[in-house]
Coordinates of C-alpha atoms in Angstrom, one line a residue:
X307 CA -14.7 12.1 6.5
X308 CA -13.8 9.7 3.6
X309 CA -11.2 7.2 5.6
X310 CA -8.5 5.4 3.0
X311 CA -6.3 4.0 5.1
X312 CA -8.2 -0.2 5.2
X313 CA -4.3 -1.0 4.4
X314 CA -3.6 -0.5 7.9
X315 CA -6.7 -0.9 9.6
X316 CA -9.7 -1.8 7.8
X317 CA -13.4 -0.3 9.8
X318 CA -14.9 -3.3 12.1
X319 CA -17.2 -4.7 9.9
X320 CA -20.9 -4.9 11.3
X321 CA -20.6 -9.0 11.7
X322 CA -17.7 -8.3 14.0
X323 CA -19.6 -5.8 15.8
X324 CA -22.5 -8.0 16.3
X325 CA -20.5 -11.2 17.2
X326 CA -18.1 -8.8 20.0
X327 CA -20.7 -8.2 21.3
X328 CA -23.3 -11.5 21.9
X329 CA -19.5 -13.1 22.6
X330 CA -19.5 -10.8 25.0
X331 CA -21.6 -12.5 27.7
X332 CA -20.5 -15.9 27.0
X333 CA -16.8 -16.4 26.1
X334 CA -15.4 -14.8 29.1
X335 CA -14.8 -18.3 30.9
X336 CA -11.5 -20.1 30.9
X337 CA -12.2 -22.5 27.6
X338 CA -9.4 -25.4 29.2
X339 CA -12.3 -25.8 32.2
X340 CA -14.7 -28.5 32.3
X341 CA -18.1 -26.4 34.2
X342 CA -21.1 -25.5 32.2
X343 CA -19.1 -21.4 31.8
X344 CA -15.7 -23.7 31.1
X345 CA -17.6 -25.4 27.9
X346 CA -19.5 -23.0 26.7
X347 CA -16.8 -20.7 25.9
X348 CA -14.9 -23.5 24.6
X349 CA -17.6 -24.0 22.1
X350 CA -17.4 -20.7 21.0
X351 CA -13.3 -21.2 20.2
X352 CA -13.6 -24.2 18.5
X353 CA -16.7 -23.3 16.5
X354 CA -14.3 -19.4 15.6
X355 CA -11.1 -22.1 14.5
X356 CA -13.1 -24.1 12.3
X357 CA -14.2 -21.0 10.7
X358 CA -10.9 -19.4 10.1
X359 CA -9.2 -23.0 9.3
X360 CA -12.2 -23.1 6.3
X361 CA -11.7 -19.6 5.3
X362 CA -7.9 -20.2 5.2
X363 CA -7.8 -23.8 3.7
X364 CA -6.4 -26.0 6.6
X365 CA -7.2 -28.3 9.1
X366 CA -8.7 -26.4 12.8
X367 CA -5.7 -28.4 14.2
X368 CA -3.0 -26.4 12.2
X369 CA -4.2 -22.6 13.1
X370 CA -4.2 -21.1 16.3
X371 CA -4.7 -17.5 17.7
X372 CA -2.2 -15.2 18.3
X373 CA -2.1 -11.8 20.3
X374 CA -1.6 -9.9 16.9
X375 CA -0.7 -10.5 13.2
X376 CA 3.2 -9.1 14.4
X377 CA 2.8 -11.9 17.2
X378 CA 2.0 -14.4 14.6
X379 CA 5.0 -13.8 12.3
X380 CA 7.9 -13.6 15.0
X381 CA 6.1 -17.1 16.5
X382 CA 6.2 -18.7 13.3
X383 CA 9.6 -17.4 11.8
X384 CA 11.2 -18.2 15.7
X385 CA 9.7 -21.8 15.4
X386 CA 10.4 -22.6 12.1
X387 CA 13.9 -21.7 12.3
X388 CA 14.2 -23.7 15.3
X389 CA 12.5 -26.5 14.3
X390 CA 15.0 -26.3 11.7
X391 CA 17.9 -25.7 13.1
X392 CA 20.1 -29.0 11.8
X393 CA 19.3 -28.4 8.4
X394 CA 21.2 -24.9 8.6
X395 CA 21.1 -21.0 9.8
X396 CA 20.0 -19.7 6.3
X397 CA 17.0 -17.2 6.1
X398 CA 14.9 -16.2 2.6
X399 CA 12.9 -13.2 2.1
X400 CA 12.1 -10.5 0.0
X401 CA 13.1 -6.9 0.1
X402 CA 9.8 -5.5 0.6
X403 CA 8.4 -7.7 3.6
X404 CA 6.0 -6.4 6.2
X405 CA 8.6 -4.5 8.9
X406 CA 7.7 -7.6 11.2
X407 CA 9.5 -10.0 8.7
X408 CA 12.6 -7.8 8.1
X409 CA 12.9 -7.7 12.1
X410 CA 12.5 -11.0 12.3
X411 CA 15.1 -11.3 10.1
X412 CA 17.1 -8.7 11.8
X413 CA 17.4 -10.5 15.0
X414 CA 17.9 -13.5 13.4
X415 CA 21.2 -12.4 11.8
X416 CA 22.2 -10.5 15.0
X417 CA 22.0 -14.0 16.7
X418 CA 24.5 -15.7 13.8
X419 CA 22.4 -16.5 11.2
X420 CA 22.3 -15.4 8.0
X421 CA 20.0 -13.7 5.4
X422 CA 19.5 -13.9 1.6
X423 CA 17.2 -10.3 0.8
X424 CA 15.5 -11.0 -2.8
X425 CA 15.1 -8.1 -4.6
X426 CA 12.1 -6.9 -6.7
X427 CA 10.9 -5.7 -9.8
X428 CA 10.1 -1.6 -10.1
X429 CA 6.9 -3.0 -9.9
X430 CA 6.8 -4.8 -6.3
X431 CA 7.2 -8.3 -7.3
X432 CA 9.4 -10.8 -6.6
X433 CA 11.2 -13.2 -9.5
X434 CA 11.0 -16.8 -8.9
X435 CA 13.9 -17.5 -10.1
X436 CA 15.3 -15.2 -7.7
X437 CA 13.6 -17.6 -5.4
X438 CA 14.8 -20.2 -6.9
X439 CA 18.6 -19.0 -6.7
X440 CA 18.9 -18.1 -3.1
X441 CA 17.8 -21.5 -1.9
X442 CA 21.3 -23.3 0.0
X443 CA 21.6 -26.3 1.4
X444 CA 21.4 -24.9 4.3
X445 CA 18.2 -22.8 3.9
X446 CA 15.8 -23.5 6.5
X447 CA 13.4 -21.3 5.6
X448 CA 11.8 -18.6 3.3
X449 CA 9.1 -16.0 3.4
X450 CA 7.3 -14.4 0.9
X451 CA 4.1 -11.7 1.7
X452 CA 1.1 -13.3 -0.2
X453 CA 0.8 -8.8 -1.9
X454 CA 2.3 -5.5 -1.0
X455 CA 1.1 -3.7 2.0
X456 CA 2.2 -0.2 0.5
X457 CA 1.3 -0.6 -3.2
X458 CA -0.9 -3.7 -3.4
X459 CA 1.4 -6.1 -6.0
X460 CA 0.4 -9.6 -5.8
X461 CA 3.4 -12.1 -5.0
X462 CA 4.2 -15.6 -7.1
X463 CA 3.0 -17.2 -3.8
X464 CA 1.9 -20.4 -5.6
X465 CA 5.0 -20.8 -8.0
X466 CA 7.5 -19.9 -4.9
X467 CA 5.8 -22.6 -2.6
X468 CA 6.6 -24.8 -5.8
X469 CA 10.2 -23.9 -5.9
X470 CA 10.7 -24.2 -2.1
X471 CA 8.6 -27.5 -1.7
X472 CA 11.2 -29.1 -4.8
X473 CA 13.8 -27.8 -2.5
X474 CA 12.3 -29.5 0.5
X475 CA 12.4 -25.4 2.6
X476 CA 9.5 -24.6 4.2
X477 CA 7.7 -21.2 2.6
X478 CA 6.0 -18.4 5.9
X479 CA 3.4 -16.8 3.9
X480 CA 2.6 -13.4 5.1
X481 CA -1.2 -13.1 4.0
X482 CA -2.5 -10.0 6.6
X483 CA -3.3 -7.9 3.2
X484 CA -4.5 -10.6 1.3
X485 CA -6.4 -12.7 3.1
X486 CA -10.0 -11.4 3.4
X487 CA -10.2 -11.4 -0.5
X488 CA -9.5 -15.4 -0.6
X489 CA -7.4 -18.1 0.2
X490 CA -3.8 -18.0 -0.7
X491 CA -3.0 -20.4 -3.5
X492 CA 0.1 -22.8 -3.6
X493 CA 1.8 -25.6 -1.7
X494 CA 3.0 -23.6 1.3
X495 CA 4.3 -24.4 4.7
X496 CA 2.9 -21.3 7.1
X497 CA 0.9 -18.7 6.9
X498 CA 0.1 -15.6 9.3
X499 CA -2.5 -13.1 9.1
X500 CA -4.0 -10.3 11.4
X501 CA -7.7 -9.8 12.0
X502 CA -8.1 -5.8 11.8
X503 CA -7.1 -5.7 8.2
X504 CA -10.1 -7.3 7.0
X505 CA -12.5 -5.9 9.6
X506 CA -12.0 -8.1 12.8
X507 CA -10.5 -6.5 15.9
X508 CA -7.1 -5.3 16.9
X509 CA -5.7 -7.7 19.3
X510 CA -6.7 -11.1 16.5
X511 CA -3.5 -12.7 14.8
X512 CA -3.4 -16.2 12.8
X513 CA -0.6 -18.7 12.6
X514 CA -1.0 -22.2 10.6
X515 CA 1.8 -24.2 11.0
X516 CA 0.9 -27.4 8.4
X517 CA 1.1 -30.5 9.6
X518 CA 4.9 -32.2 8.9
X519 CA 6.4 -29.0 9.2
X520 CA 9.2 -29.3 11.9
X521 CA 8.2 -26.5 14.2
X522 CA 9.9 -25.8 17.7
X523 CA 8.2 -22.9 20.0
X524 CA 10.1 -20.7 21.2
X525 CA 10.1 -19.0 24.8
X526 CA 8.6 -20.5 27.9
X527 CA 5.9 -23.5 27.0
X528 CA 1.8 -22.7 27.5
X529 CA -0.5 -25.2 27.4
X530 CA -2.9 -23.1 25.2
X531 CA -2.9 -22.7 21.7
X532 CA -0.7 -25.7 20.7
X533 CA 1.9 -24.7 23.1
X534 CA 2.3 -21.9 19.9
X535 CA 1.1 -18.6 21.5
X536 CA 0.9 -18.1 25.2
X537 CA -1.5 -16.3 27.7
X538 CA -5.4 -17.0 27.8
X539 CA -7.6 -16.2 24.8
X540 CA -9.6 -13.2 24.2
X541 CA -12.1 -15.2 22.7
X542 CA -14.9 -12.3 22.0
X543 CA -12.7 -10.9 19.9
X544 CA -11.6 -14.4 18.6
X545 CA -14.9 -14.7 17.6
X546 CA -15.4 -11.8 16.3
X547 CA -12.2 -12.2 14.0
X548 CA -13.4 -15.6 12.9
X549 CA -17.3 -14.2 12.0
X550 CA -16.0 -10.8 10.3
X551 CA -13.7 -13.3 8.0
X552 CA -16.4 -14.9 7.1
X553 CA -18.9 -12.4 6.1
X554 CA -15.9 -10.7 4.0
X555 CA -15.5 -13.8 2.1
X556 CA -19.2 -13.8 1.4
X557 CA -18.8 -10.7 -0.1
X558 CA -15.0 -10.7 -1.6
X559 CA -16.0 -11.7 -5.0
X560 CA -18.4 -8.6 -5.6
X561 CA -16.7 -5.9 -3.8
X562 CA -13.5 -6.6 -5.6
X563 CA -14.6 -5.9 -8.7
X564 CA -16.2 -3.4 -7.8
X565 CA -13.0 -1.4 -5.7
X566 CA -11.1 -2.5 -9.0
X567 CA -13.1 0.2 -10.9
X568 CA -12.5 2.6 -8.5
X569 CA -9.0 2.1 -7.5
X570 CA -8.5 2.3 -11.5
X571 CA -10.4 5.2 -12.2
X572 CA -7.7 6.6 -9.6
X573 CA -5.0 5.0 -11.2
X574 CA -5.7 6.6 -14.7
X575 CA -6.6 10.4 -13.8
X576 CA -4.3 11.1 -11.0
X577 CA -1.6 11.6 -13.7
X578 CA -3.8 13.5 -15.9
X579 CA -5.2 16.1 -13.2
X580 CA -1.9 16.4 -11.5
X581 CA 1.2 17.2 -13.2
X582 CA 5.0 14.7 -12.7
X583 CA 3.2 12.3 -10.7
X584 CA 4.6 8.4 -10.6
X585 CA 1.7 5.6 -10.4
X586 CA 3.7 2.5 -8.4
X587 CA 2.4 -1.1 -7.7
X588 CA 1.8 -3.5 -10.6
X589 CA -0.7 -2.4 -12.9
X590 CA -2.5 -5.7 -12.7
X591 CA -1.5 -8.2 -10.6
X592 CA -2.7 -6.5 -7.4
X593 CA -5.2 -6.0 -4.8
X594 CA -8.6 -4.4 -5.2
X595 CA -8.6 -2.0 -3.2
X596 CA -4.8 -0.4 -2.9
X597 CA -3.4 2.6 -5.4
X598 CA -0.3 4.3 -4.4
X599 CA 1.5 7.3 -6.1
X600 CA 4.2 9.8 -6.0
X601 CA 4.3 13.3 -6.5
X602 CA 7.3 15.2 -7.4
X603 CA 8.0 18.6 -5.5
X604 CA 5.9 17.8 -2.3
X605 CA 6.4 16.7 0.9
X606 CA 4.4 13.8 2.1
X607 CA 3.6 15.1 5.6
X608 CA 2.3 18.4 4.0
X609 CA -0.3 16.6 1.7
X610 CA -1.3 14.2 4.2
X611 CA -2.3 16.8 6.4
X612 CA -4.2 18.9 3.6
X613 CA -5.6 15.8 2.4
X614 CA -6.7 15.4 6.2
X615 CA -8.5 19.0 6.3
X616 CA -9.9 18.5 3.2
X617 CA -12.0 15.2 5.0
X618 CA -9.9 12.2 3.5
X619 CA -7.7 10.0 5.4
X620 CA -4.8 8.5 3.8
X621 CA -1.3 7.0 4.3
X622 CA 2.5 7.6 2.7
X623 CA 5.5 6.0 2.3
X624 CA 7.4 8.9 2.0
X625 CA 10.7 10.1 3.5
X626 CA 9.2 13.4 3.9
X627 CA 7.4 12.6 7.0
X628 CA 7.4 13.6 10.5
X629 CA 7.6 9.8 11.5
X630 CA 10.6 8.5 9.0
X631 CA 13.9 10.5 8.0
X632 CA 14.3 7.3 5.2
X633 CA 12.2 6.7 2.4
X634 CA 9.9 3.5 2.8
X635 CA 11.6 0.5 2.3
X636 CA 9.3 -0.8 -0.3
X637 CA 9.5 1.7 -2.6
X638 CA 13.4 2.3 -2.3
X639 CA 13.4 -1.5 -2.8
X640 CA 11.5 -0.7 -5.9
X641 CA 13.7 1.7 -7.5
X642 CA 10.5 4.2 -7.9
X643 CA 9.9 7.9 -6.5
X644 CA 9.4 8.2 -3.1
X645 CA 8.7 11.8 -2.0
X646 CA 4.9 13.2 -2.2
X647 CA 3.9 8.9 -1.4
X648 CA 0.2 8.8 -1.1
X649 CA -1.4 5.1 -0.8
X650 CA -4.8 5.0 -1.3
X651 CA -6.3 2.1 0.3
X652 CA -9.9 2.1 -0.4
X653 CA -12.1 0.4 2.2
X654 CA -15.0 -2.1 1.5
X655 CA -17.9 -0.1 1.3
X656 CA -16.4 3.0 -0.2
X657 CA -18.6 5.1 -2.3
X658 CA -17.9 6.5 -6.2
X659 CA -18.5 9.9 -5.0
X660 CA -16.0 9.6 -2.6
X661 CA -13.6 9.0 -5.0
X662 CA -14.7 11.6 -7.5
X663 CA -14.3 14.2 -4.8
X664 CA -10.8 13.0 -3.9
X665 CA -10.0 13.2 -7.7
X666 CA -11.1 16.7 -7.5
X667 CA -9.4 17.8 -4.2
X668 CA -6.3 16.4 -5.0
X669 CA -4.6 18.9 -8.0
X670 CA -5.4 21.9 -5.8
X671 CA -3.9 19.9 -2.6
X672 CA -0.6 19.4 -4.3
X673 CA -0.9 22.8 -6.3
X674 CA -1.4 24.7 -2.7
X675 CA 1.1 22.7 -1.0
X676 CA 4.1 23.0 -4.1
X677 CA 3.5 26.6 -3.7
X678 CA 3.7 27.2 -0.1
X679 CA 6.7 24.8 -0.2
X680 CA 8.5 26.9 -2.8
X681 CA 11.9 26.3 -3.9
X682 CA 14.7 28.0 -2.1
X683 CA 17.0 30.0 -4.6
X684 CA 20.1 27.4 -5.4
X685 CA 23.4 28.0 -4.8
X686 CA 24.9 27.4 -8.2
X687 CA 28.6 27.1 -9.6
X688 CA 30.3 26.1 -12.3
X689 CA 32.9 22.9 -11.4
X690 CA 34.5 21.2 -14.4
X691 CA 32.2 21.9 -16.7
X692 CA 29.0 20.6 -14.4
X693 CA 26.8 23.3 -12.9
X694 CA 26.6 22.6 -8.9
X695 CA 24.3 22.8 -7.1
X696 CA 24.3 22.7 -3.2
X697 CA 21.5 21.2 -1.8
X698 CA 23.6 20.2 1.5
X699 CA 21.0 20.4 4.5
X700 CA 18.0 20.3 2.1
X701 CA 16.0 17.5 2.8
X702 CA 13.3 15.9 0.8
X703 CA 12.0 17.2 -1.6
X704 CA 14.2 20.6 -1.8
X705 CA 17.5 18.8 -3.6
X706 CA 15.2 17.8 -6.7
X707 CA 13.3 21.0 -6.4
X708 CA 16.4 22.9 -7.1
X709 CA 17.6 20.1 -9.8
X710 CA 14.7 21.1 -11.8
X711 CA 15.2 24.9 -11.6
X712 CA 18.7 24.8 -13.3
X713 CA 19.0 21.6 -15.4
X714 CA 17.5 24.3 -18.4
X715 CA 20.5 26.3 -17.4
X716 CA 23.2 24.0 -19.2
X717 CA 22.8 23.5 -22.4
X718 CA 21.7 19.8 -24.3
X719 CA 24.9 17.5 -23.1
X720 CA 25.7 19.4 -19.9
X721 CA 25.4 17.9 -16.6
X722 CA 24.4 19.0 -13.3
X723 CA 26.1 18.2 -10.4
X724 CA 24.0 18.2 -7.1
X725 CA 25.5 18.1 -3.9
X726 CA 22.8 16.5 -1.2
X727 CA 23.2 14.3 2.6
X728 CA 19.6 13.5 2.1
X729 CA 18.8 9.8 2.4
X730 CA 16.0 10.4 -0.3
X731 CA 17.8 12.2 -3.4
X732 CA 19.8 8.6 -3.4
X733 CA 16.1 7.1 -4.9
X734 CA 14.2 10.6 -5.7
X735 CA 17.4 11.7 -8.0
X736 CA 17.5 8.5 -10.6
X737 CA 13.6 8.9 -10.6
X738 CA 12.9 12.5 -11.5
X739 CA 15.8 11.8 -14.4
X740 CA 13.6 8.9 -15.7
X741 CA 10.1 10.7 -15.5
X742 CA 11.9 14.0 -16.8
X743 CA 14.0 12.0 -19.8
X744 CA 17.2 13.6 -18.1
X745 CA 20.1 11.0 -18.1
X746 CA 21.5 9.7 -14.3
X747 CA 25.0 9.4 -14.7
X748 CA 25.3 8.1 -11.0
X749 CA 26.3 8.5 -7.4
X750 CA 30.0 9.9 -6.5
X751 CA 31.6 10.9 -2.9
X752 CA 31.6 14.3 -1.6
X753 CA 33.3 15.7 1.3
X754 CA 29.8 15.6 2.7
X755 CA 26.7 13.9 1.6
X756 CA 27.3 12.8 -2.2
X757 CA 27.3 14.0 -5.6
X758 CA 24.4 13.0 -7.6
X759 CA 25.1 13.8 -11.6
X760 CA 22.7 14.5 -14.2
X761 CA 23.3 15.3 -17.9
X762 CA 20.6 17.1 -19.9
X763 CA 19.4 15.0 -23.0
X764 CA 16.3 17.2 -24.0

């Protein structure tokens, strides 16, 4: 079984395992205690913060441990707004967060605040001077993910912490993707991270508050951690978090350029061996080891699961899943297809001949799996010149299936009219018509659903 999935959970690297487990033994004591157990297992915590402070680029004092990376950002979005709260109720972040900032944000804005969403490029990234606009007087803080969990863009970090830090608003850096290939550049405020995407255990988060950065925790006060994140360490698995991050680091340089090659050679033959496919993510600016694409005609749970029989383990950000009626927020954010989503998120340590053989496995999988899915026959009518088509009740990716089978049916000019309540033909529509060179005229009302309209330039 080929797993390529490291986006969401990355394999426990062998320097975790080892550390886990000789941790074990002797960090089971409570570290605030002052007997031989007491100290020892304090030892072991201090010596596991001064590694993570090193491999993040702050002072030990400035990082604790949370219970988990989505711990780690509510703490530190809570507290910074808190700590903040005379300077104003204004929130900052980008449209294509992690789910744990936009819920942050969510409740934030339920409670009275409010929240400025900056869009992105159809490439994942964020503009600075989009940044740069949304800051108020009465901002008191802004967050921008270091790169793209779903398609691997890299963020401004470094030029956003520039604009922010001129505007005296603290920047939350959200660096769980990023953050076992190297330190995150720039001038910025806090930063959060999680331990089992770079091959530490589940159950490790990071917050670094920097020092001068008015912070006020929120919830009842614990004396551990800071007063920042409550309830008594796991500190095996601290440990184990702080050894794993190191041992990556050794090896980040190396295995980077190495994933590059491979996560390219993906990049440039999936949309020669499989036909009206959309490569998203930034091209360049992005992580080693993430490729995502989009496949017209499919559904995402079909693949996934043929992908799965076929001994490879991926991930989608597809509407057309059992788990989502909606199409991932970061690619409808985007602008870019969303139905077939595949992300490819290559582990370290993944083989060339791995890849070669999900190169070869995947035309048939989406060959085998637009056949069985078919293409009801539309429902077709001529309305005012536009052929209709009724694609009410259809979900993903039926309504452009049966947009492709009749847009040769009106002649160069003509325009197809396509009737849909799917949440996904609102982003899949508008993206078939720009890899297809069909004009999207736009989005009108219906008595149910919405008209989608499409003229035929070729």
């Amino acid at each position: 079984m080929s797993y390529f999935d490291a986006a969401s959970a990355a394999p426990l690297h062998p320097v975790a395992r080892q550390a886990l487990l000789a941790s074990v033994d002797e960090g089971w004591a409570d570290p605030a205690r002052l007997y031989r157990e007491g100290r020892r297992a304090r030892m072991l915590l201090d010596a596991a913060r001064e590694a993570a402070a090193e491999a993040v680029g702050c002072r030990p004092d400035e990082l604790v441990f949370t219970a988990s990376g989505t711990r780690a950002v509510h703490s530190g979005i809570e507290g910074a707004l808190a700590g903040r709260r005379r300077i104003g109720r204004h929130l900052i972040v980008s449209a294509v967060e992690h789910s744990s900032v936009l819920h942050s944000a969510e409740a934030f804005e339920a409670a009275g605040g409010t929240v400025t969403r900056v869009p992105v490029t159809r490439a994942g990234r964020a503009d600075t001077a989009a940044y740069r606009a949304a800051l108020r007087p009465d901002t008191a803080l802004a967050c921008l993910q270091s790169a793209n969990h779903e398609v691997g863009t890299v963020q401004p970090v470094a030029e956003v912490a520039e604009v922010c830090r001129t505007a005296g608003v603290p920047l939350l850096v959200d660096a769980a993707q990023s953050l076992g290939w190297g330190p995150v550049e720039g001038d910025w405020s806090l930063l959060t991270a999680s331990a089992h995407k770079w091959g530490g255990p589940s159950g490790v988060g990071l917050l670094v508050v920097r020092k001068g950065v008015r912070f006020a925790p929120q919830g009842p006060l614990d004396e551990r951690e800071s007063g920042r994140a409550a309830g008594f360490q796991n500190i095996p698995a601290i440990v184990a978090a702080a050894a794993s991050l190191r041992a990556v680091r050794t090896e980040a340089v190396q295995e980077a350029a190495r994933l590059r090659e491979l996560t390219e050679r993906i990049r440039t033959r999936v949309p020669n061996l499989v036909p009206d496919v959309e490569v998203v993510g930034d091209p360049v600016r992005r992580l080693p080891g993430i490729v995502t694409f989009s496949c017209l005609y499919v559904d995402g749970e079909t693949v996934l699961h043929e992908l799965d029989r076929a001994g490879f383990s991926v991930s989608s950000g597809s509407s057309c899943t059992s788990s989502t009626l909606t199409p991932s927020h970061v690619l409808k954010a985007m602008g870019v297809l969303s139905e077939g989503n595949v992300r490819v998120s290559l582990p370290p340590g993944a083989e060339a001949d791995e890849v070669d053989r999900f190169l070869s496995v995947l035309p048939d999988v989406v060959a085998t799996v637009r056949e069985k899915l078919g293409a009801p026959a539309p429902r077709t009518a001529v309305h005012e010149d536009a052929l209709v088509v009724d694609a009410l009740g259809k979900v993903c990716p039926i309504p452009v299936i049966e947009l492709a089978k009749v847009i040769g049916d009106v002649p160069v000019g003509g325009s197809v009219r396509v009737l849909a309540d799917d949440e996904a033909a609102r982003l899949d529509i508008p993206a078939w018509c720009e890899m297809r060179g069909q004009q999207y005229l736009g989005e009108e009302p219906a008595e149910r659903g919405s008209a989608y309209l499409v003229r035929r330039l070729s």
